[in-house]
mmCIF file of C-alpha atoms in Angstrom:
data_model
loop_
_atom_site.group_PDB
_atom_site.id
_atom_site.type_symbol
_atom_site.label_atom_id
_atom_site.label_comp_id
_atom_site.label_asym_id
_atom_site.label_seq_id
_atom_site.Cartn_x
_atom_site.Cartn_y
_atom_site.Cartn_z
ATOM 1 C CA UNK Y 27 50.715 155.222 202.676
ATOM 2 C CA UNK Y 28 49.022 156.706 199.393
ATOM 3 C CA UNK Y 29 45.676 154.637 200.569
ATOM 4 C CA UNK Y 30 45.751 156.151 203.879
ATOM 5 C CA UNK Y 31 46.399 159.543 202.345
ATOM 6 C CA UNK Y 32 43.526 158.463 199.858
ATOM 7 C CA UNK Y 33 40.969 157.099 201.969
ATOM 8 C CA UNK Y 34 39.197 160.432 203.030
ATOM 9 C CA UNK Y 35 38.519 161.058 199.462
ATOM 10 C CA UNK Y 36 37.103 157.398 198.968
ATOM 11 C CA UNK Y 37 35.154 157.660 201.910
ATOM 12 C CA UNK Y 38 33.256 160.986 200.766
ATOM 13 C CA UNK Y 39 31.143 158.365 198.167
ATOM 14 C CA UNK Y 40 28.587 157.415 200.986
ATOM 15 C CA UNK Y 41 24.729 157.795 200.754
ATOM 16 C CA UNK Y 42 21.776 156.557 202.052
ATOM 17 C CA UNK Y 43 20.671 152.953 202.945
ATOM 18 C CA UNK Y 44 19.358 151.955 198.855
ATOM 19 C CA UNK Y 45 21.415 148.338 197.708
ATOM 20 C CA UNK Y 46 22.919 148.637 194.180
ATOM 21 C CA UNK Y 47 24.383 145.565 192.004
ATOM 22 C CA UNK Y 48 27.622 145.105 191.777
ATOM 23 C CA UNK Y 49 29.653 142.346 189.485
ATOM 24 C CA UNK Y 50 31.256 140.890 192.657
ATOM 25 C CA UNK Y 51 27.412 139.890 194.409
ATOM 26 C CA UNK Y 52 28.265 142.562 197.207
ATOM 27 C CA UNK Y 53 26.490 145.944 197.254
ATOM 28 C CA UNK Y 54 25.030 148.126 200.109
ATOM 29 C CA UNK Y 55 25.858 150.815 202.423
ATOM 30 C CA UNK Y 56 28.122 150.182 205.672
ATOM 31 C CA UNK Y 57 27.727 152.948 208.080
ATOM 32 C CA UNK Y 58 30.471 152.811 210.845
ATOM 33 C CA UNK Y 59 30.732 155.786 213.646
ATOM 34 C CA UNK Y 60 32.464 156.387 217.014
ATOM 35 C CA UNK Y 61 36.207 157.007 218.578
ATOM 36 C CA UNK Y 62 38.459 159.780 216.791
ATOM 37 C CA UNK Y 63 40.733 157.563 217.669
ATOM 38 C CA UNK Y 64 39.740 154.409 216.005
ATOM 39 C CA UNK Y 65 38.859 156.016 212.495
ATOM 40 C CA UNK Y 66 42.417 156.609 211.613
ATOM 41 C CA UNK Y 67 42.278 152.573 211.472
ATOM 42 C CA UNK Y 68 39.201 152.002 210.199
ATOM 43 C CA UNK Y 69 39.365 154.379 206.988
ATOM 44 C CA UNK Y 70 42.502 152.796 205.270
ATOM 45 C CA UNK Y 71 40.971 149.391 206.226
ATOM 46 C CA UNK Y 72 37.380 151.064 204.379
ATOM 47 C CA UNK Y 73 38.995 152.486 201.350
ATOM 48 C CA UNK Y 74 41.148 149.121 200.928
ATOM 49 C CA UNK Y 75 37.568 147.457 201.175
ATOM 50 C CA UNK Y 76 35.512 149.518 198.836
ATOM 51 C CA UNK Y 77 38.951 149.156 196.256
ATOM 52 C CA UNK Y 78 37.941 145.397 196.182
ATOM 53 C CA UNK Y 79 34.306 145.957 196.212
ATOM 54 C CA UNK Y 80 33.287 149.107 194.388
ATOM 55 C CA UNK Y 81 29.401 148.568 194.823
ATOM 56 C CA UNK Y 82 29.722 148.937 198.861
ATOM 57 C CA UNK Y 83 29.733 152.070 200.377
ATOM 58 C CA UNK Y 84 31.506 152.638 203.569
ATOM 59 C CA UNK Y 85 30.974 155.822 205.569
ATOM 60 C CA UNK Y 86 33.230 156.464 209.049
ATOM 61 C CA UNK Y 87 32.428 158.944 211.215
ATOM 62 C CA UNK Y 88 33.869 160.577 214.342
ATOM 63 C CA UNK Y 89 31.126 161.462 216.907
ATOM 64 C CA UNK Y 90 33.250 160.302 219.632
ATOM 65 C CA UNK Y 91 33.030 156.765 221.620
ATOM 66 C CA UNK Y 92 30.051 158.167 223.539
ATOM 67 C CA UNK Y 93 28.222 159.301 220.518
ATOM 68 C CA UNK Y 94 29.090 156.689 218.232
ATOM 69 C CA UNK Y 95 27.499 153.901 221.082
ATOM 70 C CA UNK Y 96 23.998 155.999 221.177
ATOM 71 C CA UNK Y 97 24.120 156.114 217.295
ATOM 72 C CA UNK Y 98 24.573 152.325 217.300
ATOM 73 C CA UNK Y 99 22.021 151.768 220.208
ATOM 74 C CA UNK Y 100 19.724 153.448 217.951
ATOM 75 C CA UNK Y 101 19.998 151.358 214.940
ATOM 76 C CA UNK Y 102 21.971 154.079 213.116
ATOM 77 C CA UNK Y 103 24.892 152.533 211.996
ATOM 78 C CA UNK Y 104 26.639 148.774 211.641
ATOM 79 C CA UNK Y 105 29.935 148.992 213.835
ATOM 80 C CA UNK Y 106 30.749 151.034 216.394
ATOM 81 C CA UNK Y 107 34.550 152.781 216.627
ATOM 82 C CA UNK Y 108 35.633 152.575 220.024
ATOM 83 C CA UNK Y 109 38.523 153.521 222.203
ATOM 84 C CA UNK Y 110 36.669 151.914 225.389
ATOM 85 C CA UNK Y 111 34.365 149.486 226.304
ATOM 86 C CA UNK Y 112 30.854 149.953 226.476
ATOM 87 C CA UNK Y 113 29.571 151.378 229.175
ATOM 88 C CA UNK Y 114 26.992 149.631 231.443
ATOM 89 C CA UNK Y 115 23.993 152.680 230.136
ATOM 90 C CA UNK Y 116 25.222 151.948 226.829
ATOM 91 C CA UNK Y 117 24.786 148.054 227.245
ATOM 92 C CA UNK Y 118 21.243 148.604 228.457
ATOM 93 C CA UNK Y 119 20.498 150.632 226.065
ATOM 94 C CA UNK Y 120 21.299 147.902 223.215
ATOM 95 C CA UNK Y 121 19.722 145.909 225.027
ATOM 96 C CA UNK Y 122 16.232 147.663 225.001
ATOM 97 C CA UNK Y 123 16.612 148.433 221.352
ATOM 98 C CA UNK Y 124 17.478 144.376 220.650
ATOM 99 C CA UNK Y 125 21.104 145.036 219.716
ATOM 100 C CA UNK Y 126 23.097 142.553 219.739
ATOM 101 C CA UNK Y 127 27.061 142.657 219.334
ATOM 102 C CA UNK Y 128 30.191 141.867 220.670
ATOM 103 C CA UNK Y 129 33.504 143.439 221.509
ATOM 104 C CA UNK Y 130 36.406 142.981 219.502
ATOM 105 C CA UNK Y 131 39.717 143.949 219.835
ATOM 106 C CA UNK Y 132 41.145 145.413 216.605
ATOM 107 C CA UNK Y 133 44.611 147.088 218.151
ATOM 108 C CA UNK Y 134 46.245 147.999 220.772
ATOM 109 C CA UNK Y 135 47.130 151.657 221.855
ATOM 110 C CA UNK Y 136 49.334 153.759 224.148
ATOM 111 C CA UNK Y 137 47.231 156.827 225.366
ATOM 112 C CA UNK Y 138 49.911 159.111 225.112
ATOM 113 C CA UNK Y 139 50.513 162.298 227.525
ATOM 114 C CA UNK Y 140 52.628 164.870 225.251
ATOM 115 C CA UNK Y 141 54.192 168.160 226.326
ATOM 116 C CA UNK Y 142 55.765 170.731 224.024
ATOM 117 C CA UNK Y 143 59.649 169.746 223.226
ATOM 118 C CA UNK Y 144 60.747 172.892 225.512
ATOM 119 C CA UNK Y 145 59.647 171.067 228.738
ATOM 120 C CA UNK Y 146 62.779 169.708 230.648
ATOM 121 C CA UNK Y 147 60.190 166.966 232.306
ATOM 122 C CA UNK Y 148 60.870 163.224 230.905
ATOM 123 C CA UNK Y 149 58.775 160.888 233.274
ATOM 124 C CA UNK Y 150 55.596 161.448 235.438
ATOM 125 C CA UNK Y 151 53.420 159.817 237.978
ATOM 126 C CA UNK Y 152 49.615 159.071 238.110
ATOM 127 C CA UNK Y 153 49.818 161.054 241.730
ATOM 128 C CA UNK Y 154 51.720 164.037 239.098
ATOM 129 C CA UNK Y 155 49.172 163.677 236.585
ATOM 130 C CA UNK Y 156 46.198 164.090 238.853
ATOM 131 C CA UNK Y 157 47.971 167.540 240.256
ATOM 132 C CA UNK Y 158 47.721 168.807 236.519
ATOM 133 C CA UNK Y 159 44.334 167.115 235.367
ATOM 134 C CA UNK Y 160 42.596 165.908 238.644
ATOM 135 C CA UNK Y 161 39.230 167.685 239.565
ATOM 136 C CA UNK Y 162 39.592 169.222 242.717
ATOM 137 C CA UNK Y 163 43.151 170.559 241.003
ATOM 138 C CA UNK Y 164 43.464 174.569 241.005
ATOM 139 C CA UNK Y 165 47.214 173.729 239.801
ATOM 140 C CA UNK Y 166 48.649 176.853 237.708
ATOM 141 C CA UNK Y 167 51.729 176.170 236.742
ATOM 142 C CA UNK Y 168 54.492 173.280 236.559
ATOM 143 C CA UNK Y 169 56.506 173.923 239.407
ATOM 144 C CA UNK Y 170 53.574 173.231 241.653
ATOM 145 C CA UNK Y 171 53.322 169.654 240.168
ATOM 146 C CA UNK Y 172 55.299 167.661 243.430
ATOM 147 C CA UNK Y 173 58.410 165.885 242.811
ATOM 148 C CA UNK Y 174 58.847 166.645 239.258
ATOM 149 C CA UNK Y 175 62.394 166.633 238.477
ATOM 150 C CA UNK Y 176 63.508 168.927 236.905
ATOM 151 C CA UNK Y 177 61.383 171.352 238.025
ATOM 152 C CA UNK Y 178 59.284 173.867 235.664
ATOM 153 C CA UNK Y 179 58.513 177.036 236.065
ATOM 154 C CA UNK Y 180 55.985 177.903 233.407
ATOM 155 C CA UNK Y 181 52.382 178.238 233.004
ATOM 156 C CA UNK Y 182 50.266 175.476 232.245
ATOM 157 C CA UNK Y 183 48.092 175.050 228.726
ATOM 158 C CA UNK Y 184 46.199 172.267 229.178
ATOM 159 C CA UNK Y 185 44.433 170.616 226.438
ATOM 160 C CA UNK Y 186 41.702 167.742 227.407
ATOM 161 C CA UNK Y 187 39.487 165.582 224.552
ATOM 162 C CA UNK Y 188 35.597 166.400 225.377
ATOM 163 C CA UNK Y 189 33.108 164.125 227.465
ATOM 164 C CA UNK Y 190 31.832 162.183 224.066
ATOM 165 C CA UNK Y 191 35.529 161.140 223.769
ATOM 166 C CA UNK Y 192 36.659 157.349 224.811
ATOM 167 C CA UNK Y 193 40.100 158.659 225.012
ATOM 168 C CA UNK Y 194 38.416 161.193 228.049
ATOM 169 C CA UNK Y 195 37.091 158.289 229.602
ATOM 170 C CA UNK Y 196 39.834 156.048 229.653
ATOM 171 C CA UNK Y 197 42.458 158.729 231.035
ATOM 172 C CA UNK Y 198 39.980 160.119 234.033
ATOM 173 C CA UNK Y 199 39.347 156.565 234.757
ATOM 174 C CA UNK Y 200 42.865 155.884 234.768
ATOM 175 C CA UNK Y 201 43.930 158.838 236.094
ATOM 176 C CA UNK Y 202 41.510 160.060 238.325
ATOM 177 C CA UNK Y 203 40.113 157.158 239.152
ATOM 178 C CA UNK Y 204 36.773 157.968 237.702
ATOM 179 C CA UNK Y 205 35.483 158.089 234.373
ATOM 180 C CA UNK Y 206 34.574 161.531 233.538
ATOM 181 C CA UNK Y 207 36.032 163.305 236.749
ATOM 182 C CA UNK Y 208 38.681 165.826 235.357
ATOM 183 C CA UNK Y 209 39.040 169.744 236.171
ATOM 184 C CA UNK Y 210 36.797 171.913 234.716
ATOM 185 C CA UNK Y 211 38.748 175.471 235.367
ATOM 186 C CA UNK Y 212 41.014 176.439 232.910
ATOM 187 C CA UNK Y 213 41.358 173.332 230.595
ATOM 188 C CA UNK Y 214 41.172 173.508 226.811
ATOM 189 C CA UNK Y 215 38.462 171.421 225.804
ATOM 190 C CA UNK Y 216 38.955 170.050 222.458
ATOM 191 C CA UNK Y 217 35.743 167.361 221.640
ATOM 192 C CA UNK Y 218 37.256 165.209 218.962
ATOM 193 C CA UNK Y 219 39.489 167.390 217.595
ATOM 194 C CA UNK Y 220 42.904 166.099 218.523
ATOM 195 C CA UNK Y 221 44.827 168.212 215.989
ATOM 196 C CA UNK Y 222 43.770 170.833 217.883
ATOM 197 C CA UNK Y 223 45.387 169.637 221.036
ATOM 198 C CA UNK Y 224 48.537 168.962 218.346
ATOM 199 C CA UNK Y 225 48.144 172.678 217.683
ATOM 200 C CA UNK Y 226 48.008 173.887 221.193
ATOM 201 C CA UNK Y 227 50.855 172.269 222.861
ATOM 202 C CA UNK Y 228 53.204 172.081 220.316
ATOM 203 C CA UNK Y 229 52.882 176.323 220.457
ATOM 204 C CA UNK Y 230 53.214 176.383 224.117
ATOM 205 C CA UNK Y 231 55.595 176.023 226.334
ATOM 206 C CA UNK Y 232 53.500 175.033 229.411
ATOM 207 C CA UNK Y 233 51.462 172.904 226.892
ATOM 208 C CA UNK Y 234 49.894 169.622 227.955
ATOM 209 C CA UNK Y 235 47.354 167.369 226.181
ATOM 210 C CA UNK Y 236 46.751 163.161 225.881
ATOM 211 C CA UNK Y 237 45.308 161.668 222.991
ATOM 212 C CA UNK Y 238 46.140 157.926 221.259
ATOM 213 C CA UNK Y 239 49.359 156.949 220.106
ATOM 214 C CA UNK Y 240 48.696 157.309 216.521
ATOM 215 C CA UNK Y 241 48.514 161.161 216.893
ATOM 216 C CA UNK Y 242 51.872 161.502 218.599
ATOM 217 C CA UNK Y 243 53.723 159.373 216.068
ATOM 218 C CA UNK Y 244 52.297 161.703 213.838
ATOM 219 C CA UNK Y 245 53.491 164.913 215.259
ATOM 220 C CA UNK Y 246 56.470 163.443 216.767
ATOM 221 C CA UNK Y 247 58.598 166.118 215.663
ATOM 222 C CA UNK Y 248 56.662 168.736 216.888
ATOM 223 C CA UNK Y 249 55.870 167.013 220.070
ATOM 224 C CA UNK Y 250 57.697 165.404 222.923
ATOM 225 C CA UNK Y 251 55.817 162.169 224.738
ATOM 226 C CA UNK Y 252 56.283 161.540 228.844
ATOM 227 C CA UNK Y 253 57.402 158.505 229.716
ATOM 228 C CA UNK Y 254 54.840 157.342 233.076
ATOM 229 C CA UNK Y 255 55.930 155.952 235.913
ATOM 230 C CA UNK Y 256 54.279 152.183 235.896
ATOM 231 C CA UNK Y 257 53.251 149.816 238.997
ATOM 232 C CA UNK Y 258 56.646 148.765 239.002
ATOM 233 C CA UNK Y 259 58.052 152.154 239.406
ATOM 234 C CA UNK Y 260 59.576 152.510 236.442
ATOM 235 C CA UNK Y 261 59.325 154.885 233.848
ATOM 236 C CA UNK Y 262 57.934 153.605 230.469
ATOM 237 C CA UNK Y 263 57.458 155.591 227.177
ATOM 238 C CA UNK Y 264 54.691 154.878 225.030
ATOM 239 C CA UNK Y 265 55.602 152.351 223.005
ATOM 240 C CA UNK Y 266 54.673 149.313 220.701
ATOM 241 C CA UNK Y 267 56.639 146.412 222.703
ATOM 242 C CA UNK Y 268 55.863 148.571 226.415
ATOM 243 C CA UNK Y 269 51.950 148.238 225.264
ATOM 244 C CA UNK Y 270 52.133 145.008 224.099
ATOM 245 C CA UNK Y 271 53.735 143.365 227.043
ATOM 246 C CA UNK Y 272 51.874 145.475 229.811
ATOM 247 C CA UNK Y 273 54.635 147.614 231.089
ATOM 248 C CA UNK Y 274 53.023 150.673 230.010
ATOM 249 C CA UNK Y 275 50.920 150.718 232.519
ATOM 250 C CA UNK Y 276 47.963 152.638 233.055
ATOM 251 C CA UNK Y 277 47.623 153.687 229.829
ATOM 252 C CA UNK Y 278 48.307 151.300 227.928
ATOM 253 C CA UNK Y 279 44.871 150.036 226.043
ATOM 254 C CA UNK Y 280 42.532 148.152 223.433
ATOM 255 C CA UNK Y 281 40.903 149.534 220.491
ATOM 256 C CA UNK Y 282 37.646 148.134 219.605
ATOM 257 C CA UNK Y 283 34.880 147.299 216.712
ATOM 258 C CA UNK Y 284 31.283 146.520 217.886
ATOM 259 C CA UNK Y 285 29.529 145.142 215.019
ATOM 260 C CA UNK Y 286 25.910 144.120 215.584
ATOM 261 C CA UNK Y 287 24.571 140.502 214.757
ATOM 262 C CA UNK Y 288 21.553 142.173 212.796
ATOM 263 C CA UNK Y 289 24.094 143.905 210.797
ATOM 264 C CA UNK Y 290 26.473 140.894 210.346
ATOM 265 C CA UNK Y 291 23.450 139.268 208.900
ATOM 266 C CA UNK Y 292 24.358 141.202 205.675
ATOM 267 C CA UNK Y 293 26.607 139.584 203.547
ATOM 268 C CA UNK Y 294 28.747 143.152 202.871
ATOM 269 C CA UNK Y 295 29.171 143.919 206.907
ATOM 270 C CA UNK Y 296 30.387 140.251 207.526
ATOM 271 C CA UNK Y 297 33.148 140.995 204.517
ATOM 272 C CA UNK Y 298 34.003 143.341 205.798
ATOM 273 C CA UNK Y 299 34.575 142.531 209.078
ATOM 274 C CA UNK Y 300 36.287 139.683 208.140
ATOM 275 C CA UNK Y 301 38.535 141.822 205.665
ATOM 276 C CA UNK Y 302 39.067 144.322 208.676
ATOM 277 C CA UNK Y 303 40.534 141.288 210.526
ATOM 278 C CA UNK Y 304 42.521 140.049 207.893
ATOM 279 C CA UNK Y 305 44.063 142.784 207.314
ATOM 280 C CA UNK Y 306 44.403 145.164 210.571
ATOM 281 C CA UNK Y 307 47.826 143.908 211.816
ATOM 282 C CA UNK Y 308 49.638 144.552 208.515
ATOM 283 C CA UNK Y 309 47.734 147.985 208.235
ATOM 284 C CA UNK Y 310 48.023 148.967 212.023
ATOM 285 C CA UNK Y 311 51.876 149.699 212.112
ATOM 286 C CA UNK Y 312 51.415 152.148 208.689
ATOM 287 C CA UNK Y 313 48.751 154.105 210.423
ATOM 288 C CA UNK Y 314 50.354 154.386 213.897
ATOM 289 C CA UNK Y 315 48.623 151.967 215.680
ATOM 290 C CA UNK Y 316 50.134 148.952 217.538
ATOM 291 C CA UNK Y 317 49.453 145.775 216.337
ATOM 292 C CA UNK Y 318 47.070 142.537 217.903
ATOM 293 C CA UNK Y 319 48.929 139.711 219.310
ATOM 294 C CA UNK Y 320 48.206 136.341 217.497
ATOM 295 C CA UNK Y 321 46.147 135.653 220.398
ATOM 296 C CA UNK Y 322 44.532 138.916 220.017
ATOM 297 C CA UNK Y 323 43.636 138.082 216.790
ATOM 298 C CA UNK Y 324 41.983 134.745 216.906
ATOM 299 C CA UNK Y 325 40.097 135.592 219.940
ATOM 300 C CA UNK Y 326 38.447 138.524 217.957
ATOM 301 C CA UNK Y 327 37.882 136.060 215.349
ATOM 302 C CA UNK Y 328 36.205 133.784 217.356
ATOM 303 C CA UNK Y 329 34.154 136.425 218.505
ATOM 304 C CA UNK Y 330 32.798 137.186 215.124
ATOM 305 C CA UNK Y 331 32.009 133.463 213.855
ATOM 306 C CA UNK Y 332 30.272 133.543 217.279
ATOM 307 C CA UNK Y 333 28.197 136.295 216.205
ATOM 308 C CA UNK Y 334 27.803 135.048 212.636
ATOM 309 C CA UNK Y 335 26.790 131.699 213.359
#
């Protein structure tokens, strides 16, 4: 926990794209961006790294899933953070810039839907959550949410990740049933700032707000998560085993690393990669993410010796 704690202090060492020599034959700079979500993984994973091999430099940023891809597309950076999967625009526009890369699975995660600890409601529906966050929804308050038991009468606050976010995506997609289709009127719009959406709901009773799982183990005390009615019918809370075995269901999810094969071509990005996947499953628990499957795990891999030759 002290390297986690650490690692934004480590990571504040990062400069430009000049190699230095190192005693260990690796050097250079490794410039990841992307998913709010996903750094919370990747910087205890960096700091760990750069511990091992003080002559690399590895820089995470958070300009969101969406920005993080056009960063990427652009030849910016070396890996790409994500909380979804590329988009088809995003894929041609790789493609056009002769990016190459592949998808790998790093963790899994339970896109969580928290209310503030006040709120009677336990267990919602995707039909209830598209009252509250659907776009055509003028929805005020909780008691004109249908069928929620017990009923709630109190004034919404409802908190909502930007456009740039993966996390947005995923939910409307989920959701709504169309990425990026959400209300507009009277929604909190926090970009990548999920502490803010922390901060919101947890001082409101009518609070609402959805963000990765990490954040709500986090804030547990100061938050309460809704269990979500699944294609069973059942109610699931966001949890480890219920993500892992499918029952959390829609929002359950993958958590993802694009590396590109030009990048991979340096010996410092395909360390670290490979130290990213050697070590993700023991750090993934610490930093409140849920864990691969051995599966999982030797697909992604097999998905970087495919890339590395």
């Amino acid at each position: 926990m002290s390297i986690l704690a650490s690692s934004a202090l480590v990571l504040a060492a990062c400069g430009g794209g000049e190699e230095s020599g190192g005693g260990d034959g690796l050097s250079g700079d490794i410039i990841i961006d992307g998913s709010s979500t996903v750094a919370p993984l990747t910087e205890p994973i960096a700091a760990m790294f750069q511990q091992e091999h003080p002559d690399v430099r590895v820089s995470v940023g958070t300009s969101g899933t969406g920005g993080g891809f056009e960063k990427f597309c652009n030849g910016e950076t070396a890996i790409s953070d994500a909380s979804r999967q590329i988009s088809d625009e995003e894929r041609q526009a790789c493609e056009q810039a002769g990016i190459r890369w592949d998808e790998i699975t790093v963790a899994n995660d339970a896109l969580s839907v928290v209310v503030n600890p006040a709120n009677p409601v336990s267990c919602v529906s995707v039909e209830q959550l598209q009252a509250i966050y659907g776009p055509q929804s003028t929805a005020t308050n909780w008691n004109q949410v249908p069928g929620l038991e017990p009923p709630y009468d109190q004034e919404f606050q409802i908190f909502s990740p930007g456009a740039d976010s993966g996390t947005f995506d995923y939910f409307t997609d989920a959701v709504n049933g169309d990425e990026g289709a959400q209300r507009s009127q009277d929604v909190n719009i926090v970009g990548e700032d999920d502490n803010a959406t922390v901060t919101g709901v947890s001082g409101s009773p009518g609070g609402i707000g959805y963000f990765g799982y990490s954040y709500f183990q986090e804030n547990e005390d100061r938050l309460k998560a809704l269990e979500v009615r699944n294609d069973a019918g059942n109610c699931v809370a966001p949890t480890p085993e219920a993500t892992q075995d499918g029952s959390y269901n829609p929002l359950g999810r993958q958590l993802y690393i694009y590396p590109s094969a030009q990048a991979l071509e340096r010996p410092e990005v395909q360390e670290f990669v490979n130290y990213f996947l050697d070590n993700v499953n023991e750090v993934a628990p610490r930093a409140g993410f849920i864990p691969l499957t051995e599966e999982q795990l030797q697909e992604a891999k097999d998905k970087v010796s495919g890339l590395t030759g």
